[in-house]
Amino acid sequence: MAEGSTIIEEARCRTVFDSRGNETIEVEIETLGGFGSAAAPAGASKGRWEVVSYPPGGISEAVKRFREQVAPELIGLDAIQQETIDRTLIRIDGTDNFSRIGGNVAYAVSLAVAEAASTSLGIPLFQHLSGTLTRRLPFPLGNILGGGKHAGKGAPDIQEFLVSPLGAKSFREGALANIRVHKTLRSLLEKEDIPFFGGRGDEGAWAPALSNEKAFELVSKAVELVSEEVGFKIRFGIDVASSSLWDEKSGVYVYHHERSKMPGEQIDYILGKISEYKLFYVEDPLHEEDFEGFAELTRKAKDCLICGDDLFVTNVHRLKKGIESKSCNALIIKPNQVGTIIGSKETVDLAKARGYVPIFSHRSGETTDTHLAHLAIAFGCPLVKTGILGGERIAKINELLRIEEFLGEEARLAELRIG
Ligand code: PGA
Ligand code: ZN
């Protein structure tokens, strides 16, 4: 390696569009020997405790601040020193929620620098972040049907129904099984007496006008059919995204397809679904402040991952609180909820040390970037939630296929034991 080839020589940014057609920030980093670029994703059902995406004044102000305050400080730093880069971003920002430079700017810089380091070194991003002995790929956890804030009126209240091919022997076999469930569900929906024209929500999941009850029934049937066809176990779960249903004033979860539920009823409803459909995964079944409710559900649920997304927002302090109250046994990792790679890694490390399953996740507004595939592997996440169809979703799946091929005989799927 030529001396100095990982030193940052240029840092620039622009705005591009995400999968919902909203503007997002894209950062490019050049070293003498490499190049990296990253554009930030965006949430629709964001957690209250996530870092702020952009400063007051919005994305144009973020661009200005990047050019005036961030870029000059990056020049001359070594791209392989990720911790220094991320601490520099935190220092320049000076707040605890990136409200001055914007969490999405921090995210794009952090990822673009990591990529520039990896191309300078001539190794894949996941190896740059975690070493050459890393070889475990995650199981895909894919969104096949949904509603909530990701779809229109009449779609299920539950934001996501997700499937995972837990009996697959390779990532490719698993990804293909998920696609088959997605297709099978389409034909089941077409047989129903509902207006359905193949409409999909923000994450590529079918989004028909359908009750939650019917959704459970059809997803379960599709999973069963495909599981029989492929000859291995496929399981399903849900992301309730309950903070979107929660009405703080009246203290109830407001459903459009059924009766609203008091917190205790919500817990019973979820426990009922876990046992009726053998759900292996339930994300955000309760709103983002209810650590006690999460603890009760985690204690009572059998053989099921109870996962916190809006509850933890990838934040190590929120996770510590969850560990103390025994809330959840799994958590979602979305780096732009905290802004940096190092910040996300700290949360993943604590999660693993305390027996929580970390699940790497896309956002509903995505770009065609593929960093997610590398980070999920580098962080050792046994599940990756990144949709099944849609260009911005399939981009990540395809990158995982490439990595599986790159690893060749050394490739392994994650170890994940549930039930
Ligand atoms: P998002 O949430 O819309 O904020 O990306 C997706 C999710 O709840 O997992
Ligand atoms: Zn979620």
Coordinates of C-alpha atoms and ligand atoms in Angstrom, one line a residue:
M1 CA 0.0 0.0 0.0
A2 CA 1.4 3.4 -1.0
E3 CA 2.0 5.5 2.1
G4 CA -0.8 8.0 2.7
S5 CA -3.2 6.3 0.3
T6 CA -6.0 6.1 3.0
I7 CA -5.7 9.8 3.8
I8 CA -8.9 11.8 2.9
E9 CA -8.1 14.3 0.2
E10 CA -11.6 15.4 -0.8
A11 CA -15.0 15.4 0.8
R12 CA -18.1 16.7 -1.1
C13 CA -21.9 16.3 -1.0
R14 CA -25.0 16.7 -3.0
T15 CA -28.7 15.9 -2.6
V16 CA -30.2 12.9 -4.5
F17 CA -33.6 11.3 -4.3
D18 CA -34.7 8.3 -2.2
S19 CA -37.2 5.6 -3.0
R20 CA -40.1 7.8 -1.9
G21 CA -38.8 10.6 -4.1
N22 CA -37.7 12.7 -1.2
E23 CA -34.4 14.5 -1.2
T24 CA -31.6 12.9 0.8
I25 CA -27.9 13.7 1.3
E26 CA -25.1 11.9 -0.5
V27 CA -21.5 12.2 0.5
E28 CA -18.4 11.4 -1.5
I29 CA -15.0 10.8 0.0
E30 CA -11.8 10.6 -2.0
T31 CA -8.4 9.3 -0.8
L32 CA -5.4 9.1 -2.9
G33 CA -6.0 5.4 -3.4
G34 CA -9.8 5.0 -3.1
F35 CA -13.3 6.4 -3.2
G36 CA -16.5 6.0 -1.2
S37 CA -20.0 7.3 -1.4
A38 CA -23.1 6.9 0.7
A39 CA -26.6 8.4 0.7
A40 CA -28.8 8.3 3.8
P41 CA -32.1 6.4 4.1
A42 CA -35.2 7.9 5.8
G43 CA -37.9 6.6 8.1
A44 CA -41.7 7.1 8.0
S45 CA -42.5 5.6 11.4
K46 CA -39.5 7.2 13.1
G47 CA -38.8 6.7 16.8
R48 CA -39.1 9.7 19.1
W49 CA -35.5 9.2 20.4
E50 CA -33.7 9.0 17.0
V51 CA -31.1 11.6 16.2
V52 CA -32.4 14.5 14.2
S53 CA -32.0 13.9 10.4
Y54 CA -31.4 17.5 9.4
P55 CA -30.8 20.8 11.2
P56 CA -33.4 23.5 11.4
G57 CA -33.5 24.9 7.9
G58 CA -33.7 21.3 6.4
I59 CA -31.5 19.6 3.9
S60 CA -30.2 22.8 2.2
E61 CA -28.9 24.0 5.5
A62 CA -27.3 20.6 6.1
V63 CA -25.5 20.9 2.7
K64 CA -24.3 24.3 3.7
R65 CA -23.0 23.2 7.1
F66 CA -21.4 20.1 5.5
R67 CA -19.4 22.3 3.1
E68 CA -18.5 25.0 5.6
Q69 CA -18.0 23.0 8.8
V70 CA -17.6 19.3 8.2
A71 CA -15.7 18.8 4.9
P72 CA -12.7 21.0 5.9
E73 CA -12.2 19.0 9.1
L74 CA -12.3 15.7 7.2
I75 CA -9.5 16.5 4.9
G76 CA -6.2 15.1 6.1
L77 CA -7.8 12.5 8.4
D78 CA -7.0 8.8 7.9
A79 CA -10.1 7.0 6.5
I80 CA -9.1 3.7 8.2
Q81 CA -9.5 5.4 11.6
Q82 CA -13.3 5.1 11.8
E83 CA -13.5 5.9 15.5
T84 CA -11.6 9.2 14.9
I85 CA -13.9 10.1 12.0
D86 CA -17.0 9.4 14.0
R87 CA -15.7 11.2 17.1
T88 CA -14.8 14.2 14.9
L89 CA -18.4 14.3 13.6
I90 CA -19.7 14.3 17.2
R91 CA -17.3 17.0 18.2
I92 CA -18.2 19.3 15.2
D93 CA -21.9 18.8 15.9
G94 CA -21.6 19.4 19.7
T95 CA -25.1 18.2 20.6
D96 CA -26.1 14.7 21.7
N97 CA -28.6 14.2 18.9
F98 CA -26.8 15.6 15.8
S99 CA -29.2 18.4 15.6
R100 CA -26.6 20.9 14.4
I101 CA -25.1 19.0 11.4
G102 CA -27.9 16.4 11.0
G103 CA -27.8 12.7 11.7
N104 CA -28.2 11.8 8.1
V105 CA -25.1 13.9 7.2
A106 CA -23.2 12.1 10.0
Y107 CA -24.5 8.7 8.6
A108 CA -23.5 9.5 5.0
V109 CA -20.0 10.7 6.1
S110 CA -19.4 7.7 8.4
L111 CA -20.4 5.2 5.7
A112 CA -18.6 7.0 2.8
V113 CA -15.4 7.2 4.7
A114 CA -15.6 3.5 5.6
E115 CA -16.1 2.6 1.9
A116 CA -13.2 4.9 0.9
A117 CA -11.0 3.1 3.4
S118 CA -12.0 -0.3 2.0
T119 CA -11.5 0.6 -1.6
S120 CA -8.1 2.2 -0.7
L121 CA -7.1 -1.1 0.9
G122 CA -8.6 -3.1 -1.9
I123 CA -10.8 -5.3 0.3
P124 CA -14.6 -5.6 0.7
L125 CA -16.3 -3.2 3.1
F126 CA -17.3 -6.0 5.5
Q127 CA -13.8 -7.2 5.8
H128 CA -12.4 -3.8 6.4
L129 CA -14.9 -3.4 9.3
S130 CA -14.5 -6.8 10.8
G131 CA -11.6 -8.8 9.4
T132 CA -11.0 -11.7 7.0
L133 CA -12.3 -14.4 9.3
T134 CA -15.8 -13.0 9.1
R135 CA -17.9 -15.4 7.0
R136 CA -21.4 -15.7 8.5
L137 CA -24.3 -14.3 6.4
P138 CA -27.6 -13.3 8.0
F139 CA -31.0 -14.9 7.2
P140 CA -33.1 -12.5 5.2
L141 CA -36.2 -11.2 7.0
G142 CA -38.5 -9.9 4.3
N143 CA -41.6 -7.7 4.3
I144 CA -44.4 -9.4 2.3
L145 CA -47.6 -7.7 3.4
G146 CA -48.3 -4.5 5.3
G147 CA -50.0 -1.3 6.0
G148 CA -49.7 1.3 8.8
K149 CA -47.6 4.3 7.8
H150 CA -46.1 2.5 4.8
A151 CA -49.4 2.1 2.9
G152 CA -52.7 3.7 2.1
K153 CA -56.1 3.7 3.8
G154 CA -57.7 0.3 4.2
A155 CA -54.5 -1.6 4.4
P156 CA -53.8 -3.6 7.7
D157 CA -53.1 -1.6 10.9
I158 CA -50.0 -3.8 11.4
Q159 CA -47.2 -2.2 9.5
E160 CA -45.3 -5.3 8.4
F161 CA -45.8 -9.1 8.0
L162 CA -42.3 -10.5 7.6
V163 CA -41.0 -13.9 6.6
S164 CA -37.7 -15.6 7.2
P165 CA -36.4 -18.9 5.7
L166 CA -34.9 -20.2 8.9
G167 CA -34.3 -23.7 7.5
A168 CA -32.4 -22.6 4.4
K169 CA -28.9 -23.8 3.9
S170 CA -27.6 -20.8 2.0
F171 CA -28.4 -17.1 1.7
R172 CA -29.4 -17.6 -1.9
E173 CA -31.7 -20.5 -1.1
G174 CA -33.3 -18.3 1.6
A175 CA -33.7 -15.2 -0.5
L176 CA -35.3 -17.3 -3.2
A177 CA -37.7 -18.8 -0.7
N178 CA -38.8 -15.3 0.5
I179 CA -39.4 -14.3 -3.1
R180 CA -41.6 -17.4 -3.6
V181 CA -43.7 -16.6 -0.5
H182 CA -44.1 -13.0 -1.8
K183 CA -45.3 -14.4 -5.2
T184 CA -47.5 -17.0 -3.6
L185 CA -49.2 -14.4 -1.4
R186 CA -50.0 -12.4 -4.5
S187 CA -51.9 -15.3 -6.0
L188 CA -53.7 -15.8 -2.7
L189 CA -54.7 -12.2 -2.6
E190 CA -56.0 -12.3 -6.2
K191 CA -58.4 -15.1 -5.2
E192 CA -59.9 -12.9 -2.4
D193 CA -63.0 -10.9 -3.0
I194 CA -61.2 -7.5 -2.6
P195 CA -60.0 -4.9 -5.0
F196 CA -56.3 -5.8 -5.5
F197 CA -54.2 -4.7 -8.4
G198 CA -50.8 -5.6 -7.2
G199 CA -50.2 -2.4 -5.2
R200 CA -47.2 -2.4 -2.9
G201 CA -46.3 -0.2 0.1
D202 CA -43.1 1.7 0.7
E203 CA -41.0 -1.4 1.4
G204 CA -42.2 -3.5 -1.5
A205 CA -44.8 -5.5 0.5
W206 CA -48.3 -6.1 -0.9
A207 CA -50.6 -3.4 0.5
P208 CA -54.2 -4.4 -0.2
A209 CA -57.3 -3.3 1.7
L210 CA -57.4 -6.1 4.2
S211 CA -58.2 -6.7 7.8
N212 CA -55.4 -7.7 10.2
E213 CA -57.2 -11.1 10.8
K214 CA -57.3 -11.9 7.1
A215 CA -53.7 -10.8 6.7
F216 CA -52.5 -13.3 9.3
E217 CA -54.5 -16.0 7.7
L218 CA -53.2 -15.4 4.2
V219 CA -49.6 -14.9 5.2
S220 CA -49.7 -18.1 7.2
K221 CA -51.1 -20.0 4.3
A222 CA -48.5 -18.6 1.9
V223 CA -45.7 -19.6 4.3
E224 CA -47.1 -23.1 4.7
L225 CA -47.4 -23.7 1.0
V226 CA -43.9 -22.5 0.1
S227 CA -42.4 -24.2 3.1
E228 CA -43.8 -27.5 1.7
E229 CA -42.6 -26.8 -1.8
V230 CA -39.0 -25.9 -0.8
G231 CA -38.8 -28.6 1.9
F232 CA -37.5 -26.4 4.7
K233 CA -38.8 -24.3 7.6
I234 CA -40.0 -20.8 6.9
R235 CA -41.4 -18.7 9.7
F236 CA -43.2 -15.4 9.9
G237 CA -43.6 -12.5 12.3
I238 CA -44.8 -8.9 12.4
D239 CA -43.6 -5.3 13.0
V240 CA -46.6 -3.7 14.7
A241 CA -44.9 -0.3 14.8
S242 CA -47.2 0.4 17.7
S243 CA -46.1 4.0 18.4
S244 CA -48.0 4.8 15.1
L245 CA -51.2 3.3 16.7
W246 CA -50.7 4.6 20.2
D247 CA -52.9 7.6 21.2
E248 CA -51.2 9.1 24.2
K249 CA -54.1 11.2 25.2
S250 CA -56.6 8.4 25.5
G251 CA -54.1 5.8 26.4
V252 CA -55.2 3.3 23.8
Y253 CA -53.9 1.7 20.7
V254 CA -56.2 2.8 17.9
Y255 CA -57.0 0.2 15.2
H256 CA -59.0 0.9 12.1
H257 CA -59.9 -2.7 11.4
E258 CA -60.9 -3.7 14.9
R259 CA -61.6 -2.5 18.4
S260 CA -59.0 -0.2 19.9
K261 CA -57.0 -1.8 22.7
M262 CA -55.9 -0.8 26.2
P263 CA -52.2 -1.6 26.9
G264 CA -53.1 -4.8 28.7
E265 CA -55.4 -5.9 25.9
Q266 CA -52.6 -5.1 23.4
I267 CA -50.3 -7.5 25.3
D268 CA -53.0 -10.2 25.3
Y269 CA -53.7 -9.7 21.6
I270 CA -50.0 -10.1 20.7
L271 CA -49.6 -13.1 22.9
G272 CA -52.6 -14.7 21.3
K273 CA -51.2 -14.1 17.8
I274 CA -47.8 -15.6 18.8
S275 CA -49.4 -18.8 20.0
E276 CA -52.0 -19.0 17.2
Y277 CA -49.6 -18.5 14.4
K278 CA -46.3 -19.6 16.0
L279 CA -44.8 -16.2 15.3
F280 CA -41.1 -16.2 15.7
Y281 CA -40.7 -12.5 15.6
V282 CA -42.6 -9.5 16.9
E283 CA -41.2 -6.0 16.6
D284 CA -42.5 -2.9 18.5
P285 CA -45.7 -4.6 19.8
L286 CA -46.0 -1.7 22.3
H287 CA -45.3 2.0 22.1
E288 CA -41.8 3.4 22.5
E289 CA -42.0 4.4 26.1
D290 CA -43.6 1.2 27.5
F291 CA -40.4 -0.6 28.8
E292 CA -42.6 -2.4 31.5
G293 CA -45.1 -3.6 28.9
F294 CA -42.2 -4.9 26.8
A295 CA -40.8 -6.7 29.8
E296 CA -44.1 -8.4 30.6
L297 CA -44.5 -9.5 27.0
T298 CA -40.9 -10.8 26.8
R299 CA -41.5 -12.8 30.0
K300 CA -44.7 -14.3 28.8
A301 CA -44.0 -15.0 25.1
K302 CA -42.7 -18.4 24.2
D303 CA -40.0 -19.0 21.6
C304 CA -40.4 -15.6 20.0
L305 CA -38.0 -12.7 19.4
I306 CA -39.5 -9.6 21.0
C307 CA -37.7 -6.9 19.2
G308 CA -37.4 -3.2 20.0
D309 CA -37.0 -0.7 17.1
D310 CA -38.6 2.6 18.1
L311 CA -38.0 1.5 21.7
F312 CA -34.2 1.4 21.5
V313 CA -33.5 3.4 18.3
T314 CA -30.0 1.8 18.1
N315 CA -29.1 3.9 21.1
V316 CA -26.8 2.3 23.7
H317 CA -28.4 4.2 26.6
R318 CA -31.9 3.2 25.6
L319 CA -30.6 -0.4 25.3
K320 CA -29.1 -0.2 28.8
K321 CA -32.5 0.9 30.2
G322 CA -34.1 -2.1 28.4
I323 CA -31.5 -4.5 29.9
E324 CA -32.3 -3.2 33.4
S325 CA -36.0 -3.6 32.9
K326 CA -35.6 -6.9 31.0
S327 CA -37.5 -5.6 28.0
C328 CA -37.1 -7.5 24.7
N329 CA -34.6 -10.2 23.6
A330 CA -33.8 -8.6 20.2
L331 CA -33.3 -5.2 18.7
I332 CA -33.3 -3.4 15.4
I333 CA -30.0 -1.8 14.2
K334 CA -30.5 1.2 11.9
P335 CA -27.3 3.3 11.8
N336 CA -29.0 6.5 10.9
Q337 CA -31.0 6.3 14.1
V338 CA -27.7 7.2 15.9
G339 CA -25.7 8.7 13.0
T340 CA -22.4 6.7 13.0
I341 CA -20.9 3.3 12.5
I342 CA -19.1 3.3 15.8
G343 CA -22.2 4.4 17.7
S344 CA -24.2 1.5 16.1
K345 CA -21.4 -1.0 16.8
E346 CA -21.3 0.0 20.5
T347 CA -25.0 -0.9 20.7
V348 CA -24.5 -4.2 18.8
D349 CA -21.7 -5.2 21.1
L350 CA -23.7 -4.5 24.3
A351 CA -26.7 -6.3 22.8
K352 CA -24.6 -9.4 22.0
A353 CA -23.0 -9.4 25.4
R354 CA -26.4 -9.4 27.1
G355 CA -28.0 -12.0 24.9
Y356 CA -30.1 -9.7 22.7
V357 CA -30.3 -10.7 19.0
P358 CA -29.3 -7.7 16.8
I359 CA -31.2 -7.4 13.5
F360 CA -29.8 -5.1 10.9
S361 CA -32.5 -3.1 9.1
H362 CA -33.2 -0.9 6.1
R363 CA -35.6 2.1 6.3
S364 CA -38.8 2.6 4.5
G365 CA -37.3 5.3 2.4
E366 CA -34.1 3.8 0.9
T367 CA -31.5 4.4 -1.7
T368 CA -29.8 1.8 -3.9
D369 CA -26.7 1.8 -1.7
T370 CA -25.5 -1.7 -0.6
H371 CA -23.6 -0.8 2.5
L372 CA -26.3 -2.4 4.6
A373 CA -25.3 -5.9 3.3
H374 CA -21.7 -5.4 4.5
L375 CA -22.6 -3.9 7.8
A376 CA -25.0 -6.7 8.7
I377 CA -22.3 -9.2 8.1
A378 CA -19.5 -7.1 9.8
F379 CA -21.7 -6.7 12.9
G380 CA -22.5 -10.4 13.0
C381 CA -26.3 -9.9 12.8
P382 CA -28.1 -13.2 12.4
L383 CA -31.1 -11.5 10.6
V384 CA -31.1 -8.8 8.0
K385 CA -34.4 -7.0 7.4
T386 CA -34.2 -5.5 4.0
G387 CA -37.4 -6.2 2.1
I388 CA -37.9 -8.7 -0.7
L389 CA -38.8 -6.7 -3.9
G390 CA -38.2 -3.2 -5.2
G391 CA -34.9 -2.0 -6.7
E392 CA -33.7 -0.4 -3.5
R393 CA -34.4 -3.6 -1.6
I394 CA -33.1 -6.1 -4.1
A395 CA -29.9 -4.1 -4.3
K396 CA -29.0 -5.2 -0.8
I397 CA -30.1 -8.8 -1.4
N398 CA -28.0 -8.9 -4.6
E399 CA -25.0 -7.6 -2.7
L400 CA -25.4 -10.4 -0.1
L401 CA -25.5 -12.9 -3.0
R402 CA -22.2 -11.4 -4.3
I403 CA -20.6 -11.6 -0.9
E404 CA -21.8 -15.2 -0.5
E405 CA -20.2 -16.0 -3.8
F406 CA -17.0 -14.1 -2.8
L407 CA -16.7 -16.2 0.4
G408 CA -17.2 -19.4 -1.6
E409 CA -16.8 -22.5 0.4
E410 CA -16.1 -20.5 3.5
A411 CA -19.6 -18.9 3.5
R412 CA -21.9 -19.9 6.4
L413 CA -25.3 -18.8 7.5
A414 CA -25.7 -17.3 10.9
E415 CA -26.5 -19.4 13.9
L416 CA -30.0 -18.6 15.2
R417 CA -32.0 -20.8 17.5
I418 CA -35.6 -20.0 18.2
G419 CA -38.0 -22.4 19.6
Ligands
PGA1 P1 -39.2 3.5 9.1 O1 -39.6 2.2 9.9 O2 -40.4 3.8 8.3 O3 -39.0 4.5 10.2 O4 -38.0 3.2 8.3 C1 -39.5 0.9 9.5 C2 -39.7 0.1 10.7 O5 -40.5 0.4 11.6 O6 -39.0 -0.9 10.8
ZN2 ZN -40.0 -1.2 13.0

